[in-house]
Every structure is written in C-alpha cells, then in structure tokens.
Amino acid sequence: QKEVEQNSGPLSVPEGAIASLNCTYSDRGSQSFFWYRQYSGKSPELIMSIYSNGDKEDGRFTAQLNKASQYVSLLIRDSQPSDSATYLCAVIPLGMKLTFGTGTRLTIIP
Amino acid sequence: KAGVTQTPRYLIKTRGQQVTLSCSPISGHRSVSWYQQTPGQGLQFLFEYFSETQRNKGNFPGRFSGRQFSNSRSEMNVSTLELGDSALYLCASGDGTARKQFFGPGTRLTVL
C-alpha cells in the first residue's frame, strides 16, 4: 500500500464549479498535511496546510481533514482556468519526512 | 524574503560523469530537503539536512550524496551518472520543524 494515494486524473471541471481533490494516507500517526500546486514545467507551490480535524479555508480553497478515516481533501470553489495544474497531497508521517502522493491533474474547462 | 535558489537550472551530462547541484534556502531556514521528480515516479525524497546533519534519507543508491554547510546552503552530488538519473531535482527549504517546505525552481538534469 502506498503511503499517500491520490487519483491521478485527469479531473475535468467546468469554470465556476467546485473542484474536489482527494487523498488518503496509510500512517495513522501522521500529524501534518499539505496541498501543493504544480504547473507544468514549474516547481511545487504550497497552497494549503492543515493539522487538525475539520475544515480550513483560505480564499477559494478549503482543506478538509478526517484523521479517523485517514482522508484529506481540497476543494476549490469558483474554479478558474488558472487553477489547471497538478495538485500534490503531502503528509508528514511518524518517520518525519514529507511524503508526496503522485498528484491529480486538474483541468478547468472554460 | 528571497525564495529558494538552485543552480544551475539546466545541466546536460553524459553517462559515467558526476554532477554537483547547489541549493540556497530561504534566509533563516535551517532545513534543506532534496527530491527527484520524474514523470513515472513522481516526487521521490532523496535526503534532508538540518544544521549540517543528515536527518532523513530516502531509498536511493550511494551514488547520491549531499551535504550542508554552516550557512545552510546545501549541495547534492551524483556520481557515475546513469540515463535513469535524468530528472528534475528539487530542493525545498524549511524552518526545521519538518512542517512547511518551500521549493526552489529545480535543476533539470539530462543524462545522455
């Protein structure tokens, strides 16, 4: 079982709709969770971090964490074409090294 | 604050050669991590340095090595290059608590 799993996509969402990205992790002791956005040919950019159960909102982005289900998600409201990118879920398990999923490619359709 | 810088941005080498990549973290950050990114494998962790000490190491052969200097700048070395080492090598800077990490622009290595 992979430490961090994401659906590779591609996920296509109409402009203005909500994009929902999901991630599961295997280490129940994980404490820190992150979402990175990576445009083609660029390096990953940190967009959200979450450490406790529940929702965390930042502008059009909402991160959701459920430790009991070992599940973290990212919602993007009012999706824009500029949101088209690969989204990487990252987790810090007990081993303390940041571990990435393989990413979900998101395409926003104008 | 200036971001993470990596040099060089692009490199072309031939099999058997060695290469050294450099990373300067965000000012005040003492943690530097290195990752290899390829289309097939995604982001793979190489190693992490904190205050000149290797704190974590990924599952890469001994040809991959690194070090960190007292000013937190880090270098990564790959010896006896193989075709499969062609990748984007990313450096990430952190404040040392192993939480948020910020990536540099990367070094694109091509091995011919």
mmCIF file of C-alpha atoms in Angstrom:
data_model
loop_
_atom_site.group_PDB
_atom_site.id
_atom_site.type_symbol
_atom_site.label_atom_id
_atom_site.label_comp_id
_atom_site.label_asym_id
_atom_site.label_seq_id
_atom_site.Cartn_x
_atom_site.Cartn_y
_atom_site.Cartn_z
ATOM 1 C CA GLN A 1 0.000 0.000 0.000
ATOM 2 C CA LYS A 2 1.343 3.413 -0.946
ATOM 3 C CA GLU A 3 1.892 5.854 1.897
ATOM 4 C CA VAL A 4 -0.087 8.617 0.177
ATOM 5 C CA GLU A 5 -2.612 7.861 -2.548
ATOM 6 C CA GLN A 6 -4.331 10.188 -4.978
ATOM 7 C CA ASN A 7 -6.428 9.632 -8.065
ATOM 8 C CA SER A 8 -4.122 10.615 -10.941
ATOM 9 C CA GLY A 9 -6.977 12.028 -13.004
ATOM 10 C CA PRO A 10 -7.253 13.876 -15.217
ATOM 11 C CA LEU A 11 -10.119 15.602 -13.460
ATOM 12 C CA SER A 12 -12.066 17.979 -15.657
ATOM 13 C CA VAL A 13 -14.263 20.641 -14.065
ATOM 14 C CA PRO A 14 -16.254 23.443 -15.738
ATOM 15 C CA GLU A 15 -15.202 27.005 -14.992
ATOM 16 C CA GLY A 16 -17.061 28.359 -11.971
ATOM 17 C CA ALA A 17 -17.784 24.924 -10.496
ATOM 18 C CA ILE A 18 -16.269 23.303 -7.401
ATOM 19 C CA ALA A 19 -13.244 21.067 -7.915
ATOM 20 C CA SER A 20 -12.831 18.319 -5.323
ATOM 21 C CA LEU A 21 -9.468 16.596 -4.893
ATOM 22 C CA ASN A 22 -8.985 13.647 -2.579
ATOM 23 C CA CYS A 23 -6.095 11.961 -0.815
ATOM 24 C CA THR A 24 -5.736 9.031 1.563
ATOM 25 C CA TYR A 25 -2.724 8.139 3.694
ATOM 26 C CA SER A 26 -1.621 4.975 5.414
ATOM 27 C CA ASP A 27 0.238 6.113 8.563
ATOM 28 C CA ARG A 28 -2.342 6.699 11.279
ATOM 29 C CA GLY A 29 0.202 8.685 13.283
ATOM 30 C CA SER A 30 0.553 11.386 10.614
ATOM 31 C CA GLN A 31 0.187 14.889 12.006
ATOM 32 C CA SER A 32 0.794 17.379 9.200
ATOM 33 C CA PHE A 33 -0.901 17.580 5.822
ATOM 34 C CA PHE A 34 -0.263 19.823 2.849
ATOM 35 C CA TRP A 35 -1.522 20.574 -0.626
ATOM 36 C CA TYR A 36 0.886 21.759 -3.291
ATOM 37 C CA ARG A 37 0.031 23.055 -6.754
ATOM 38 C CA GLN A 38 2.418 22.387 -9.623
ATOM 39 C CA TYR A 39 2.080 23.995 -13.015
ATOM 40 C CA SER A 40 3.620 22.187 -15.958
ATOM 41 C CA GLY A 41 7.366 22.783 -16.048
ATOM 42 C CA LYS A 42 7.379 24.552 -12.668
ATOM 43 C CA SER A 43 8.170 23.517 -9.111
ATOM 44 C CA PRO A 44 5.504 22.709 -6.485
ATOM 45 C CA GLU A 45 3.964 25.654 -4.646
ATOM 46 C CA LEU A 46 2.491 25.276 -1.159
ATOM 47 C CA ILE A 47 -1.154 26.379 -1.156
ATOM 48 C CA MET A 48 -2.667 24.860 1.996
ATOM 49 C CA SER A 49 -1.610 23.236 5.247
ATOM 50 C CA ILE A 50 -3.852 21.556 7.825
ATOM 51 C CA TYR A 51 -3.006 19.922 11.118
ATOM 52 C CA SER A 52 -6.275 19.183 12.944
ATOM 53 C CA ASN A 53 -9.588 17.556 12.027
ATOM 54 C CA GLY A 54 -12.133 19.702 10.256
ATOM 55 C CA ASP A 55 -12.071 22.375 7.584
ATOM 56 C CA LYS A 56 -9.590 25.149 6.919
ATOM 57 C CA GLU A 57 -10.496 27.869 4.447
ATOM 58 C CA ASP A 58 -8.196 30.241 2.584
ATOM 59 C CA GLY A 59 -9.868 32.283 -0.134
ATOM 60 C CA ARG A 60 -11.328 29.922 -2.736
ATOM 61 C CA PHE A 61 -9.510 26.928 -1.212
ATOM 62 C CA THR A 62 -10.797 24.691 1.587
ATOM 63 C CA ALA A 63 -8.781 21.818 3.024
ATOM 64 C CA GLN A 64 -10.636 19.106 4.911
ATOM 65 C CA LEU A 65 -9.031 16.568 7.246
ATOM 66 C CA ASN A 66 -10.532 13.426 8.764
ATOM 67 C CA LYS A 67 -7.869 11.548 10.735
ATOM 68 C CA ALA A 68 -10.215 8.719 11.709
ATOM 69 C CA SER A 69 -10.761 7.923 8.024
ATOM 70 C CA GLN A 70 -7.174 8.892 7.089
ATOM 71 C CA TYR A 71 -8.501 11.186 4.441
ATOM 72 C CA VAL A 72 -7.649 14.720 3.379
ATOM 73 C CA SER A 73 -9.281 16.699 0.609
ATOM 74 C CA LEU A 74 -9.001 20.037 -1.175
ATOM 75 C CA LEU A 75 -11.984 21.946 -2.504
ATOM 76 C CA ILE A 76 -11.528 24.757 -4.996
ATOM 77 C CA ARG A 77 -14.589 26.999 -5.307
ATOM 78 C CA ASP A 78 -15.391 29.105 -8.382
ATOM 79 C CA SER A 79 -12.759 27.230 -10.396
ATOM 80 C CA GLN A 80 -10.761 29.324 -12.836
ATOM 81 C CA PRO A 81 -8.719 28.255 -15.886
ATOM 82 C CA SER A 82 -5.632 29.357 -13.942
ATOM 83 C CA ASP A 83 -6.372 26.569 -11.442
ATOM 84 C CA SER A 84 -5.480 23.995 -14.112
ATOM 85 C CA ALA A 85 -2.434 22.228 -12.686
ATOM 86 C CA THR A 86 -1.337 19.079 -10.898
ATOM 87 C CA TYR A 87 -2.229 19.046 -7.207
ATOM 88 C CA LEU A 88 0.047 17.129 -4.878
ATOM 89 C CA CYS A 89 -1.040 15.876 -1.480
ATOM 90 C CA ALA A 90 1.794 15.613 1.051
ATOM 91 C CA VAL A 91 1.855 14.096 4.518
ATOM 92 C CA ILE A 92 4.374 14.002 7.353
ATOM 93 C CA PRO A 93 4.068 10.551 8.955
ATOM 94 C CA LEU A 94 5.830 9.340 12.075
ATOM 95 C CA GLY A 95 9.010 8.857 10.035
ATOM 96 C CA MET A 96 9.078 12.645 9.796
ATOM 97 C CA LYS A 97 9.903 13.031 6.112
ATOM 98 C CA LEU A 98 7.458 14.797 3.849
ATOM 99 C CA THR A 99 5.834 12.134 1.658
ATOM 100 C CA PHE A 100 4.025 13.011 -1.546
ATOM 101 C CA GLY A 101 1.263 11.400 -3.497
ATOM 102 C CA THR A 102 1.659 11.121 -7.255
ATOM 103 C CA GLY A 103 -0.664 14.054 -7.847
ATOM 104 C CA THR A 104 -4.031 14.705 -9.503
ATOM 105 C CA ARG A 105 -4.069 16.571 -12.788
ATOM 106 C CA LEU A 106 -6.898 19.117 -12.798
ATOM 107 C CA THR A 107 -8.214 20.795 -15.947
ATOM 108 C CA ILE A 108 -10.705 23.661 -15.723
ATOM 109 C CA ILE A 109 -12.816 23.863 -18.870
ATOM 110 C CA PRO A 110 -13.796 27.437 -19.896
ATOM 111 C CA LYS B 1 12.484 37.414 1.804
ATOM 112 C CA ALA B 2 14.160 35.921 -1.212
ATOM 113 C CA GLY B 3 12.992 32.455 -2.128
ATOM 114 C CA VAL B 4 14.912 29.232 -2.545
ATOM 115 C CA THR B 5 17.540 29.390 -5.255
ATOM 116 C CA GLN B 6 19.025 26.480 -7.144
ATOM 117 C CA THR B 7 21.953 26.413 -9.535
ATOM 118 C CA PRO B 8 22.387 25.538 -12.257
ATOM 119 C CA ARG B 9 18.881 25.494 -13.716
ATOM 120 C CA TYR B 10 19.795 23.139 -16.544
ATOM 121 C CA LEU B 11 22.540 20.565 -16.984
ATOM 122 C CA ILE B 12 23.446 18.115 -19.701
ATOM 123 C CA LYS B 13 25.875 15.359 -18.810
ATOM 124 C CA THR B 14 26.934 12.030 -20.255
ATOM 125 C CA ARG B 15 26.809 8.616 -18.625
ATOM 126 C CA GLY B 16 29.596 7.995 -16.155
ATOM 127 C CA GLN B 17 30.163 11.644 -15.313
ATOM 128 C CA GLN B 18 29.377 13.198 -11.970
ATOM 129 C CA VAL B 19 27.384 16.315 -11.152
ATOM 130 C CA THR B 20 27.003 18.723 -8.244
ATOM 131 C CA LEU B 21 23.837 20.730 -7.690
ATOM 132 C CA SER B 22 23.529 23.652 -5.309
ATOM 133 C CA CYS B 23 20.667 25.000 -3.209
ATOM 134 C CA SER B 24 20.410 28.153 -1.088
ATOM 135 C CA PRO B 25 17.445 28.082 1.298
ATOM 136 C CA ILE B 26 15.244 30.937 2.413
ATOM 137 C CA SER B 27 17.081 33.166 4.859
ATOM 138 C CA GLY B 28 16.683 31.814 8.390
ATOM 139 C CA HIS B 29 15.668 28.337 7.272
ATOM 140 C CA ARG B 30 17.961 25.599 8.536
ATOM 141 C CA SER B 31 16.377 22.586 6.843
ATOM 142 C CA VAL B 32 17.051 21.611 3.248
ATOM 143 C CA SER B 33 15.475 18.609 1.552
ATOM 144 C CA TRP B 34 16.198 17.197 -1.882
ATOM 145 C CA TYR B 35 13.746 15.451 -4.187
ATOM 146 C CA GLN B 36 13.917 13.794 -7.572
ATOM 147 C CA GLN B 37 10.911 14.208 -9.835
ATOM 148 C CA THR B 38 10.316 12.076 -12.916
ATOM 149 C CA PRO B 39 7.114 11.559 -14.934
ATOM 150 C CA GLY B 40 6.945 7.885 -13.980
ATOM 151 C CA GLN B 41 7.848 8.020 -10.276
ATOM 152 C CA GLY B 42 6.596 11.402 -9.177
ATOM 153 C CA LEU B 43 8.363 13.203 -6.326
ATOM 154 C CA GLN B 44 10.855 10.931 -4.588
ATOM 155 C CA PHE B 45 12.603 12.006 -1.377
ATOM 156 C CA LEU B 46 16.390 11.898 -1.502
ATOM 157 C CA PHE B 47 17.567 13.317 1.820
ATOM 158 C CA GLU B 48 17.077 16.074 4.363
ATOM 159 C CA TYR B 49 19.706 18.127 6.131
ATOM 160 C CA PHE B 50 19.271 20.213 9.238
ATOM 161 C CA SER B 51 22.101 22.209 10.800
ATOM 162 C CA GLU B 52 24.707 20.379 8.704
ATOM 163 C CA THR B 53 23.447 16.914 9.739
ATOM 164 C CA GLN B 54 21.585 14.462 7.554
ATOM 165 C CA ARG B 55 18.285 13.923 9.334
ATOM 166 C CA ASN B 56 16.495 11.628 6.884
ATOM 167 C CA LYS B 57 17.452 9.612 3.834
ATOM 168 C CA GLY B 58 15.367 8.113 1.055
ATOM 169 C CA ASN B 59 15.854 4.881 -0.839
ATOM 170 C CA PHE B 60 18.442 5.939 -3.366
ATOM 171 C CA PRO B 61 21.820 4.286 -4.127
ATOM 172 C CA GLY B 62 25.016 5.560 -2.595
ATOM 173 C CA ARG B 63 25.838 7.393 -5.830
ATOM 174 C CA PHE B 64 23.553 10.113 -4.500
ATOM 175 C CA SER B 65 25.059 12.124 -1.681
ATOM 176 C CA GLY B 66 24.663 15.509 -0.136
ATOM 177 C CA ARG B 67 25.961 17.904 2.416
ATOM 178 C CA GLN B 68 25.008 21.117 4.126
ATOM 179 C CA PHE B 69 27.262 23.983 5.050
ATOM 180 C CA SER B 70 27.228 26.198 8.125
ATOM 181 C CA ASN B 71 25.338 28.914 6.211
ATOM 182 C CA SER B 72 22.590 26.307 5.454
ATOM 183 C CA ARG B 73 23.437 26.141 1.757
ATOM 184 C CA SER B 74 23.347 22.580 0.506
ATOM 185 C CA GLU B 75 24.886 20.618 -2.305
ATOM 186 C CA MET B 76 23.850 17.351 -3.854
ATOM 187 C CA ASN B 77 26.246 15.139 -5.767
ATOM 188 C CA VAL B 78 25.506 12.304 -8.145
ATOM 189 C CA SER B 79 28.433 10.170 -9.242
ATOM 190 C CA THR B 80 28.658 7.760 -12.163
ATOM 191 C CA LEU B 81 25.586 9.157 -13.856
ATOM 192 C CA GLU B 82 23.103 6.773 -15.463
ATOM 193 C CA LEU B 83 20.465 7.510 -18.106
ATOM 194 C CA GLY B 84 17.780 6.961 -15.461
ATOM 195 C CA ASP B 85 19.130 9.856 -13.415
ATOM 196 C CA SER B 86 17.614 12.279 -15.909
ATOM 197 C CA ALA B 87 15.062 14.177 -13.848
ATOM 198 C CA LEU B 88 14.079 17.435 -12.237
ATOM 199 C CA TYR B 89 15.947 17.792 -8.944
ATOM 200 C CA LEU B 90 14.130 19.943 -6.446
ATOM 201 C CA CYS B 91 15.380 21.479 -3.264
ATOM 202 C CA ALA B 92 12.964 22.500 -0.501
ATOM 203 C CA SER B 93 13.653 24.839 2.378
ATOM 204 C CA GLY B 94 12.004 24.530 5.772
ATOM 205 C CA ASP B 95 12.148 26.165 9.164
ATOM 206 C CA GLY B 96 13.386 22.949 10.709
ATOM 207 C CA THR B 97 10.212 21.704 12.332
ATOM 208 C CA ALA B 98 9.621 19.326 9.390
ATOM 209 C CA ARG B 99 6.405 21.088 8.619
ATOM 210 C CA LYS B 100 6.024 23.585 5.794
ATOM 211 C CA GLN B 101 8.541 23.290 2.993
ATOM 212 C CA PHE B 102 9.080 25.702 0.132
ATOM 213 C CA PHE B 103 10.515 24.572 -3.160
ATOM 214 C CA GLY B 104 13.132 26.124 -5.378
ATOM 215 C CA PRO B 105 12.758 26.252 -9.167
ATOM 216 C CA GLY B 106 14.674 22.998 -9.636
ATOM 217 C CA THR B 107 17.601 21.800 -11.723
ATOM 218 C CA ARG B 108 16.723 19.919 -14.889
ATOM 219 C CA LEU B 109 19.383 17.229 -15.400
ATOM 220 C CA THR B 110 19.631 15.388 -18.702
ATOM 221 C CA VAL B 111 21.977 12.417 -18.959
ATOM 222 C CA LEU B 112 22.929 11.378 -22.489
#
